[in-house]
Tab-separated table of C-alpha atoms in Angstrom:
chain	number	residue	atom	x	y	z
A	1	MET	CA	-0.001	-0.001	-0.001
A	2	ALA	CA	1.345	3.405	-0.966
A	3	LYS	CA	2.325	5.715	1.870
A	4	LYS	CA	-0.245	8.404	2.565
A	5	SER	CA	0.657	12.001	1.800
A	6	PHE	CA	0.621	14.799	4.394
A	7	PHE	CA	-2.647	15.991	2.933
A	8	GLU	CA	-4.273	12.557	3.278
A	9	GLU	CA	-2.977	12.157	6.831
A	10	LEU	CA	-4.245	15.610	7.758
A	11	VAL	CA	-7.693	14.883	6.362
A	12	SER	CA	-7.781	11.635	8.358
A	13	PHE	CA	-6.818	13.518	11.490
A	14	VAL	CA	-9.540	16.140	11.003
A	15	THR	CA	-12.263	13.566	10.405
A	16	ASP	CA	-11.198	10.683	12.639
A	17	PHE	CA	-9.340	12.039	15.670
A	18	HIS	CA	-11.645	11.701	18.683
A	19	PRO	CA	-9.898	11.932	22.076
A	20	GLU	CA	-11.804	10.998	25.205
A	21	THR	CA	-11.380	14.522	26.534
A	22	VAL	CA	-10.062	17.813	25.182
A	23	PRO	CA	-6.983	18.914	27.122
A	24	GLU	CA	-7.653	21.792	29.469
A	25	GLU	CA	-5.169	24.073	27.706
A	26	TYR	CA	-7.702	24.752	24.949
A	27	ARG	CA	-10.153	26.297	27.422
A	28	TYR	CA	-7.472	28.783	28.374
A	29	PHE	CA	-6.474	29.447	24.761
A	30	PHE	CA	-10.116	30.325	24.139
A	31	LEU	CA	-10.311	32.453	27.297
A	32	ASN	CA	-7.202	34.358	26.234
A	33	TYR	CA	-8.667	34.807	22.743
A	34	LEU	CA	-11.881	36.290	24.101
A	35	ALA	CA	-10.064	38.676	26.433
A	36	VAL	CA	-7.774	40.093	23.757
A	37	THR	CA	-10.599	40.205	21.190
A	38	TYR	CA	-12.863	42.292	23.398
A	39	SER	CA	-9.904	44.537	24.248
A	40	GLY	CA	-8.827	44.907	20.627
A	41	SER	CA	-12.356	45.543	19.369
A	42	LYS	CA	-12.097	49.160	20.525
A	43	GLU	CA	-9.101	50.025	18.327
A	44	LYS	CA	-9.374	52.591	15.518
A	45	ALA	CA	-8.232	50.081	12.903
A	46	VAL	CA	-11.054	47.708	13.876
A	47	SER	CA	-13.569	50.542	13.599
A	48	ILE	CA	-12.380	51.259	10.058
A	49	ALA	CA	-12.659	47.584	9.049
A	50	ALA	CA	-16.031	47.198	10.779
A	51	LYS	CA	-17.451	50.255	9.012
A	52	TYR	CA	-16.380	48.793	5.655
A	53	ALA	CA	-17.912	45.425	6.559
A	54	GLU	CA	-21.153	47.101	7.621
A	55	ASN	CA	-21.431	48.670	4.172
A	56	GLU	CA	-20.350	45.616	2.191
A	57	ASN	CA	-21.445	42.631	4.337
A	58	PRO	CA	-24.522	43.718	6.311
A	59	GLY	CA	-26.396	41.144	8.350
A	60	ILE	CA	-27.979	40.511	11.725
A	61	PHE	CA	-24.969	39.471	13.841
A	62	GLN	CA	-22.566	41.624	15.866
A	63	PRO	CA	-18.799	41.118	16.172
A	64	LEU	CA	-17.508	40.703	19.707
A	65	GLY	CA	-17.537	44.070	21.447
A	66	ARG	CA	-18.929	45.925	18.387
A	67	LYS	CA	-22.297	47.431	17.483
A	68	GLU	CA	-22.249	46.843	13.693
A	69	LYS	CA	-24.693	44.277	12.227
A	70	LEU	CA	-22.825	41.968	9.858
A	71	SER	CA	-22.988	38.588	8.136
A	72	PRO	CA	-21.323	35.640	9.910
A	73	ALA	CA	-18.333	35.973	7.563
A	74	GLY	CA	-18.077	39.675	8.348
A	75	CYS	CA	-18.109	38.944	12.074
A	76	ILE	CA	-15.342	36.362	11.621
A	77	ARG	CA	-13.114	38.860	9.889
A	78	ILE	CA	-13.643	41.583	12.506
A	79	ASP	CA	-13.335	39.196	15.476
A	80	CYS	CA	-10.016	37.839	14.215
A	81	PHE	CA	-8.741	41.325	13.438
A	82	SER	CA	-9.655	42.396	16.980
A	83	SER	CA	-7.853	39.374	18.442
A	84	ALA	CA	-4.600	40.230	16.658
A	85	ILE	CA	-4.551	44.014	16.627
A	86	GLN	CA	-2.877	44.564	20.020
A	87	ALA	CA	-0.286	41.769	19.570
A	88	TYR	CA	-1.555	40.325	22.837
A	89	ASP	CA	-2.793	36.959	21.490
A	90	ASP	CA	-0.759	33.717	21.550
A	91	ILE	CA	2.210	32.173	19.777
A	92	HIS	CA	3.486	28.779	18.685
A	93	PHE	CA	7.247	29.299	18.767
A	94	ALA	CA	8.132	26.430	16.466
A	95	THR	CA	6.310	28.176	13.629
A	96	THR	CA	5.916	31.774	14.967
A	97	ALA	CA	2.195	31.440	14.130
A	98	HIS	CA	-0.587	32.778	16.345
A	99	PRO	CA	-2.886	29.756	16.093
A	100	CYS	CA	-6.040	30.417	18.111
A	101	GLY	CA	-7.271	33.620	16.476
A	102	PRO	CA	-8.130	32.403	12.948
A	103	VAL	CA	-9.591	29.095	14.171
A	104	ALA	CA	-11.675	30.444	17.077
A	105	SER	CA	-13.004	33.330	14.976
A	106	ALA	CA	-14.096	31.011	12.171
A	107	LEU	CA	-15.780	28.624	14.626
A	108	LEU	CA	-17.693	31.480	16.251
A	109	GLY	CA	-19.086	32.250	12.810
A	110	ILE	CA	-20.702	28.815	12.840
A	111	ALA	CA	-21.810	29.205	16.468
A	112	ARG	CA	-23.752	32.301	15.485
A	113	THR	CA	-25.919	30.288	13.099
A	114	ARG	CA	-26.465	26.961	14.843
A	115	ALA	CA	-26.451	25.410	18.299
A	116	VAL	CA	-22.918	24.585	19.468
A	117	THR	CA	-21.923	23.230	22.864
A	118	LEU	CA	-18.733	24.417	24.477
A	119	ASN	CA	-17.328	20.897	24.274
A	120	GLU	CA	-18.004	20.697	20.546
A	121	PHE	CA	-16.400	24.090	20.097
A	122	LEU	CA	-13.276	23.203	22.087
A	123	GLU	CA	-12.821	19.925	20.210
A	124	ALA	CA	-13.043	21.728	16.865
A	125	LEU	CA	-10.656	24.411	18.182
A	126	MET	CA	-8.161	21.718	19.167
A	127	VAL	CA	-8.391	20.068	15.721
A	128	GLY	CA	-8.068	23.356	13.878
A	129	MET	CA	-5.120	24.630	15.938
A	130	GLU	CA	-3.328	21.310	15.493
A	131	ALA	CA	-3.878	21.397	11.715
A	132	GLU	CA	-2.554	24.949	11.675
A	133	CYS	CA	0.571	24.123	13.664
A	134	ARG	CA	1.292	20.956	11.668
A	135	THR	CA	0.963	22.884	8.415
A	136	GLY	CA	3.335	25.489	9.836
A	137	ILE	CA	5.921	22.821	10.590
A	138	LEU	CA	5.528	21.444	7.077
A	139	LEU	CA	5.943	24.776	5.316
A	140	PHE	CA	8.261	26.838	7.477
A	141	SER	CA	10.662	24.499	9.291
A	142	ASN	CA	13.257	24.790	6.526
A	143	GLY	CA	12.737	28.454	5.734
A	144	SER	CA	10.348	30.244	3.410
A	145	LYS	CA	11.082	33.912	3.044
A	146	GLY	CA	8.396	36.549	3.251
A	147	TRP	CA	5.199	34.555	3.895
A	148	TYR	CA	3.037	35.551	6.856
A	149	THR	CA	2.872	32.278	8.791
A	150	THR	CA	-0.393	32.916	10.625
A	151	SER	CA	-2.122	33.943	7.422
A	152	VAL	CA	-0.966	30.912	5.444
A	153	CYS	CA	-1.436	28.279	8.141
A	154	GLY	CA	-4.421	29.977	9.748
A	155	LEU	CA	-6.390	29.373	6.571
A	156	ILE	CA	-5.813	25.639	6.845
A	157	GLY	CA	-6.527	25.639	10.583
A	158	ALA	CA	-9.758	27.586	10.191
A	159	ALA	CA	-10.961	25.296	7.412
A	160	ALA	CA	-10.053	22.198	9.420
A	161	GLY	CA	-11.770	23.429	12.572
A	162	CYS	CA	-14.923	24.389	10.659
A	163	ALA	CA	-14.935	21.054	8.811
A	164	ARG	CA	-14.857	19.305	12.167
A	165	LEU	CA	-17.585	21.434	13.734
A	166	LEU	CA	-19.785	21.024	10.638
A	167	GLU	CA	-19.139	17.255	10.791
A	168	LEU	CA	-18.073	17.061	7.170
A	169	GLY	CA	-17.265	13.654	5.692
A	170	ARG	CA	-13.869	12.763	4.279
A	171	GLN	CA	-14.551	13.925	0.729
A	172	GLN	CA	-16.003	17.228	1.867
A	173	THR	CA	-13.088	17.755	4.231
A	174	GLU	CA	-10.655	17.126	1.394
A	175	ASN	CA	-12.449	19.758	-0.667
A	176	ALA	CA	-12.449	22.226	2.240
A	177	LEU	CA	-8.717	21.908	2.948
A	178	ALA	CA	-7.773	21.955	-0.724
A	179	LEU	CA	-9.903	25.016	-1.374
A	180	ALA	CA	-8.402	26.748	1.671
A	181	ALA	CA	-4.934	26.013	0.284
A	182	SER	CA	-5.891	27.703	-2.979
A	183	TYR	CA	-6.713	30.912	-1.042
A	184	VAL	CA	-3.333	31.205	0.691
A	185	CYS	CA	-2.011	34.750	0.916
A	186	GLY	CA	-0.246	37.215	3.200
A	187	ASN	CA	3.318	38.504	3.375
A	188	ARG	CA	5.398	39.993	6.150
A	189	GLY	CA	5.686	43.272	4.255
A	190	THR	CA	2.383	44.140	5.919
A	191	HIS	CA	3.997	44.393	9.345
A	192	GLY	CA	4.248	47.851	10.866
A	193	ALA	CA	0.746	48.938	9.820
A	194	MET	CA	-2.909	47.963	10.286
A	195	ALA	CA	-2.601	45.375	7.538
A	196	GLY	CA	-0.219	43.343	9.665
A	197	SER	CA	-3.153	42.129	11.756
A	198	TRP	CA	-5.532	42.007	8.805
A	199	MET	CA	-3.912	39.011	7.128
A	200	PRO	CA	-4.998	36.509	9.829
A	201	ALA	CA	-8.518	37.991	9.613
A	202	ILE	CA	-8.649	37.203	5.905
A	203	ALA	CA	-7.422	33.688	6.671
A	204	ALA	CA	-10.164	33.120	9.251
A	205	GLU	CA	-12.918	34.245	6.927
A	206	MET	CA	-11.659	32.300	3.912
A	207	GLY	CA	-11.141	29.120	5.933
A	208	TYR	CA	-14.759	29.381	7.039
A	209	GLU	CA	-15.874	29.974	3.460
A	210	ALA	CA	-13.927	26.950	2.213
A	211	ALA	CA	-15.641	24.669	4.728
A	212	ARG	CA	-19.089	26.141	4.092
A	213	LEU	CA	-18.727	25.750	0.323
A	214	ALA	CA	-17.468	22.175	0.726
A	215	SER	CA	-20.475	21.369	2.911
A	216	LEU	CA	-22.710	22.364	-0.027
A	217	GLY	CA	-20.869	20.149	-2.506
A	218	PHE	CA	-18.263	22.577	-3.874
A	219	THR	CA	-15.150	20.712	-4.991
A	220	CYS	CA	-11.435	21.444	-5.260
A	221	SER	CA	-8.624	19.158	-6.374
A	222	PRO	CA	-6.179	17.967	-3.694
A	223	SER	CA	-3.448	19.171	-6.022
A	224	ALA	CA	-4.252	22.694	-4.842
A	225	PHE	CA	-2.780	21.617	-1.508
A	226	ASP	CA	0.308	19.594	-2.396
A	227	GLY	CA	0.380	19.110	-6.153
A	228	ALA	CA	3.221	20.336	-8.372
A	229	LEU	CA	1.547	23.749	-8.645
A	230	GLY	CA	-0.164	23.681	-5.232
A	231	MET	CA	0.362	25.544	-2.000
A	232	VAL	CA	3.124	23.404	-0.491
A	233	ASN	CA	5.453	23.586	-3.469
A	234	LEU	CA	4.775	27.273	-4.051
A	235	VAL	CA	5.483	28.267	-0.450
A	236	THR	CA	8.606	26.193	0.159
A	237	GLU	CA	11.221	24.289	-1.813
A	238	ASN	CA	11.894	21.929	1.066
A	239	PRO	CA	8.738	20.873	2.951
A	240	ALA	CA	9.343	19.079	6.260
A	241	TYR	CA	7.021	16.123	5.705
A	242	GLU	CA	8.441	13.770	8.323
A	243	GLN	CA	8.656	16.436	10.997
A	244	ALA	CA	5.102	17.637	10.310
A	245	LEU	CA	3.643	14.120	10.495
A	246	ALA	CA	5.614	12.925	13.529
A	247	GLY	CA	3.144	11.795	16.162
A	248	LEU	CA	0.080	13.146	14.351
A	249	GLY	CA	-2.969	11.808	16.176
A	250	GLU	CA	-0.887	10.868	19.220
A	251	ILE	CA	0.861	14.098	20.211
A	252	LEU	CA	-0.822	17.507	20.082
A	253	ILE	CA	1.931	19.976	19.246
A	254	SER	CA	-0.619	22.812	19.511
A	255	ARG	CA	-0.577	22.277	23.276
A	256	GLU	CA	2.832	24.025	23.078
A	257	VAL	CA	1.099	27.294	22.185
A	258	SER	CA	1.689	29.962	24.810
A	259	CYS	CA	-0.543	32.940	25.571
A	260	LYS	CA	1.363	36.221	25.579
A	261	PRO	CA	2.042	37.843	28.965
A	262	TYR	CA	2.848	41.167	27.262
A	263	PRO	CA	1.217	43.071	24.342
A	264	TYR	CA	4.325	43.015	22.164
A	265	GLY	CA	6.007	40.946	19.468
A	266	PHE	CA	7.683	37.637	20.376
A	267	ILE	CA	11.206	39.031	19.854
A	268	SER	CA	10.708	41.208	22.945
A	269	LEU	CA	9.902	38.434	25.434
A	270	GLY	CA	13.433	37.977	26.741
A	271	VAL	CA	14.003	41.712	27.159
A	272	LEU	CA	10.616	42.153	28.848
A	273	GLU	CA	11.310	39.335	31.290
A	274	CYS	CA	14.632	40.922	32.223
A	275	LEU	CA	13.000	44.319	32.662
A	276	SER	CA	10.331	42.830	34.952
A	277	GLN	CA	13.098	41.619	37.292
A	278	LEU	CA	15.139	44.824	37.434
A	279	LYS	CA	15.140	46.954	40.562
A	280	PRO	CA	14.372	50.676	40.119
A	281	HIS	CA	17.363	52.754	38.998
A	282	GLU	CA	18.008	56.485	39.265
A	283	ASP	CA	19.763	58.689	36.728
A	284	ILE	CA	20.260	55.906	34.161
A	285	GLN	CA	23.317	56.538	31.984
A	286	ASP	CA	23.462	53.467	29.760
A	287	VAL	CA	21.319	50.453	28.871
A	288	ALA	CA	22.659	47.503	26.877
A	289	LEU	CA	20.291	44.971	25.329
A	290	GLU	CA	21.985	41.753	24.205
A	291	VAL	CA	19.552	39.838	21.962
A	292	SER	CA	19.480	37.438	19.026
A	293	GLU	CA	20.545	38.674	15.615
A	294	ARG	CA	16.967	38.504	14.351
A	295	ALA	CA	15.645	40.395	17.374
A	296	ALA	CA	18.307	43.033	16.868
A	297	MET	CA	17.396	43.421	13.204
A	298	LEU	CA	13.618	43.553	13.722
A	299	GLY	CA	13.670	45.568	16.942
A	300	LYS	CA	16.157	48.332	16.158
A	301	ASN	CA	13.721	51.192	15.402
A	302	PRO	CA	14.099	53.534	18.426
A	303	TYR	CA	11.267	55.939	17.697
A	304	PRO	CA	8.043	54.200	16.615
A	305	SER	CA	5.196	56.452	15.510
A	306	ASN	CA	2.343	53.924	15.942
A	307	MET	CA	1.585	50.821	17.934
A	308	TYR	CA	2.367	48.504	15.013
A	309	GLU	CA	5.951	49.766	14.969
A	310	GLY	CA	5.972	49.871	18.760
A	311	PHE	CA	5.230	46.140	19.087
A	312	VAL	CA	8.824	45.327	18.061
A	313	SER	CA	10.735	48.484	19.015
A	314	LEU	CA	13.131	47.199	21.665
A	315	PRO	CA	14.503	50.646	22.650
A	316	PHE	CA	11.002	52.113	23.009
A	317	ILE	CA	9.687	49.093	24.953
A	318	THR	CA	12.692	49.238	27.261
A	319	ALA	CA	12.421	52.955	27.966
A	320	ARG	CA	8.668	52.662	28.521
A	321	ALA	CA	9.137	49.835	31.056
A	322	LEU	CA	12.073	51.428	32.882
A	323	LEU	CA	10.098	54.619	33.432
A	324	ASN	CA	6.929	52.818	34.505
A	325	PRO	CA	7.122	49.016	35.040
A	326	ALA	CA	3.314	48.683	35.157
A	327	ARG	CA	3.179	49.626	31.470
A	328	LEU	CA	4.739	46.260	30.603
A	329	TYR	CA	1.240	44.792	30.610
A	330	GLN	CA	-0.743	47.658	29.062
A	331	PRO	CA	-1.672	47.636	25.341
A	332	LEU	CA	-0.124	50.443	23.295
A	333	SER	CA	-2.009	53.466	22.012
A	334	GLU	CA	-2.773	53.647	18.289
A	335	VAL	CA	-0.556	56.716	17.905
A	336	ILE	CA	2.724	56.847	19.797
A	337	GLU	CA	4.194	60.184	20.827
A	338	LEU	CA	7.285	59.745	22.944
A	339	SER	CA	7.658	62.130	25.857
A	340	GLN	CA	10.904	64.061	26.275
A	341	GLU	CA	11.787	61.737	29.143
A	342	GLU	CA	11.217	58.661	26.930
A	343	LYS	CA	13.265	60.169	24.093
A	344	ALA	CA	16.135	60.998	26.423
A	345	LEU	CA	16.241	57.487	27.877
A	346	THR	CA	15.786	55.819	24.466
A	347	ALA	CA	18.923	57.588	23.239
A	348	LYS	CA	20.920	55.810	25.954
A	349	ILE	CA	19.793	52.294	24.888
A	350	ARG	CA	22.135	50.120	22.823
A	351	ILE	CA	21.202	46.895	21.029
A	352	ILE	CA	23.932	44.248	20.782
A	353	PRO	CA	23.289	41.210	18.526
A	354	VAL	CA	24.553	37.881	19.875
A	355	SER	CA	24.740	35.072	17.307
A	356	SER	CA	24.399	32.300	19.905
A	357	TYR	CA	21.139	33.668	21.371
A	358	ALA	CA	17.728	32.262	20.514
A	359	ASP	CA	14.984	34.798	19.814
A	360	ASP	CA	13.545	34.531	23.329
A	361	MET	CA	16.903	35.019	25.092
A	362	ALA	CA	18.216	38.357	26.331
A	363	LYS	CA	20.644	40.046	28.681
A	364	VAL	CA	19.869	43.546	29.940
A	365	THR	CA	22.462	45.711	31.670
A	366	VAL	CA	21.438	49.007	33.249
A	367	SER	CA	24.021	51.479	34.550
A	368	GLY	CA	23.219	54.528	36.657
A	369	LYS	CA	24.553	56.570	39.510
A	370	ASP	CA	23.447	53.826	41.896
A	371	GLY	CA	25.541	51.192	40.127
A	372	THR	CA	25.144	48.554	37.425
A	373	GLU	CA	22.700	45.674	37.296
A	374	THR	CA	22.628	42.800	34.792
A	375	ILE	CA	19.752	40.376	34.266
A	376	PHE	CA	19.995	37.383	31.911
A	377	CYS	CA	16.957	35.439	30.716
A	378	SER	CA	16.931	32.249	28.653
A	379	GLU	CA	13.399	31.023	29.405
A	380	PRO	CA	11.066	34.042	29.655
A	381	SER	CA	7.467	33.849	30.745
A	382	GLY	CA	5.309	33.210	27.700
A	383	SER	CA	7.952	31.197	25.865
A	384	SER	CA	7.559	27.579	24.770
A	385	LYS	CA	9.705	26.453	27.711
A	386	LYS	CA	7.779	28.534	30.221
A	387	PRO	CA	4.202	29.157	29.071
A	388	ILE	CA	2.130	31.353	31.301
A	389	THR	CA	0.027	29.453	33.793
A	390	GLU	CA	-3.749	29.052	33.848
A	391	GLU	CA	-3.832	31.442	36.792
A	392	GLN	CA	-1.873	34.043	34.790
A	393	VAL	CA	-4.271	33.705	31.861
A	394	ILE	CA	-7.196	34.292	34.227
A	395	HIS	CA	-5.464	37.351	35.713
A	396	LYS	CA	-4.841	38.699	32.206
A	397	ALA	CA	-8.480	38.113	31.232
A	398	GLU	CA	-9.683	39.905	34.370
A	399	ALA	CA	-7.319	42.819	33.715
A	400	LEU	CA	-8.714	43.106	30.186
A	401	GLY	CA	-12.279	43.263	31.458
A	402	LEU	CA	-13.796	39.760	31.491
A	403	SER	CA	-16.012	39.082	34.485
A	404	GLU	CA	-15.126	36.589	37.179
A	405	GLU	CA	-18.432	34.795	36.618
A	406	PHE	CA	-17.835	34.355	32.866
A	407	ILE	CA	-14.279	33.122	33.423
A	408	HIS	CA	-15.566	30.594	35.965
A	409	ARG	CA	-18.243	29.269	33.607
A	410	LEU	CA	-15.732	28.865	30.813
A	411	THR	CA	-12.925	27.247	32.745
A	412	ASP	CA	-14.764	24.974	35.186
A	413	PRO	CA	-15.355	21.605	33.390
A	414	GLU	CA	-18.072	20.639	35.867
A	415	ILE	CA	-20.118	23.690	34.941
A	416	SER	CA	-19.402	24.056	31.263
A	417	SER	CA	-19.128	20.474	29.977
A	418	LYS	CA	-22.471	20.540	28.135
A	419	ASN	CA	-23.246	24.250	28.178
A	420	MET	CA	-24.022	26.146	24.996
A	421	ILE	CA	-22.221	29.040	23.355
A	422	VAL	CA	-24.783	31.786	22.941
A	423	PHE	CA	-24.557	35.313	21.543
A	424	ARG	CA	-26.429	38.196	23.099
A	425	GLY	CA	-25.760	41.063	20.763
A	426	SER	CA	-21.995	41.584	20.798
A	427	GLU	CA	-21.471	39.478	23.929
A	428	LEU	CA	-20.671	35.765	24.061
A	429	VAL	CA	-22.117	33.866	27.003
A	430	ILE	CA	-21.904	30.267	28.226
A	431	GLU	CA	-25.284	28.961	29.395
């Protein structure tokens, strides 16, 4: 018998993988998603996108935290955009994808139109996130310049999750995943502007569309996924088939996803962890940031003008935290105007690339009139080696405005095992 392809194995996983229970991590991934989505829904960029959607995709449903009345697809796009806009979502370090946003947003599109239990939702979320992460391993383990990982893999994850929640058969699932592969788009040139968070939103919506069309009998050749002219061979010259398939159906690599403890890009985690451990210093004269070569390259802009640039500006982030440590956990403003104090301190910050450092490693040295202090971090909070705890996710959700009662209903298996996901206007409830 011929060996099955990655595509065939992935389809089998989506249709046939039925664990006895869904690991508890997925509850907290969903909780984190809801917290950052509600928080992000207030951003100017989301208002612009929602206004466009209201004109072009009117309907009867409201995105999370918004007043516009949109179609399910329109809500998916806005929800995912909101979840990504503050860079406060989650990350899978092996692929640098942010897996929950596209999948959860697409699944909530379905939950707006039919009865869905929380258990059914979480199982589909697990399947979709796993498909997304496995596709990321396949496409990006050996390098593929310029593609936006979350956009590319989020499409496949969203389609897989929706196929599972819609209970599609094997042939329909094949069509859904192949059609999703034909939609693949998104490049990293979008970073630094609103469009940087828009790519995952497109992925969420199109993954949903692929599954919905497949459920109605729409077809697409599997070659769109991994044929000679399909997604895999267009994105990478060296797909990591064995690595992507290793343990599929036995090991959930999406459990390695970590929710972000800070509203910044992943290259800043090591620096932020060091800054959180520093004692207060007076009259700072010099700050040295030793980071990976990639972090040094991406994070060198000292004077960001908007939050999209600020997400990865290591000098700005450092000055902001040194002047007020509590701001480590606060989302950035849409427009950034550095104070004179921030500008003066930023000018004293040096970035030193270290070739042996991983992207989540950092050493921060602060020198002032009260002496010199050095903090080194190799396993920061929020990294794959040290994901934030369930208690920390709950604290983050509370800080971003979710009620204690809602958090309890979502995270307590005894309460929520058979409860339904219900929408009341722009609010999601578990009842």
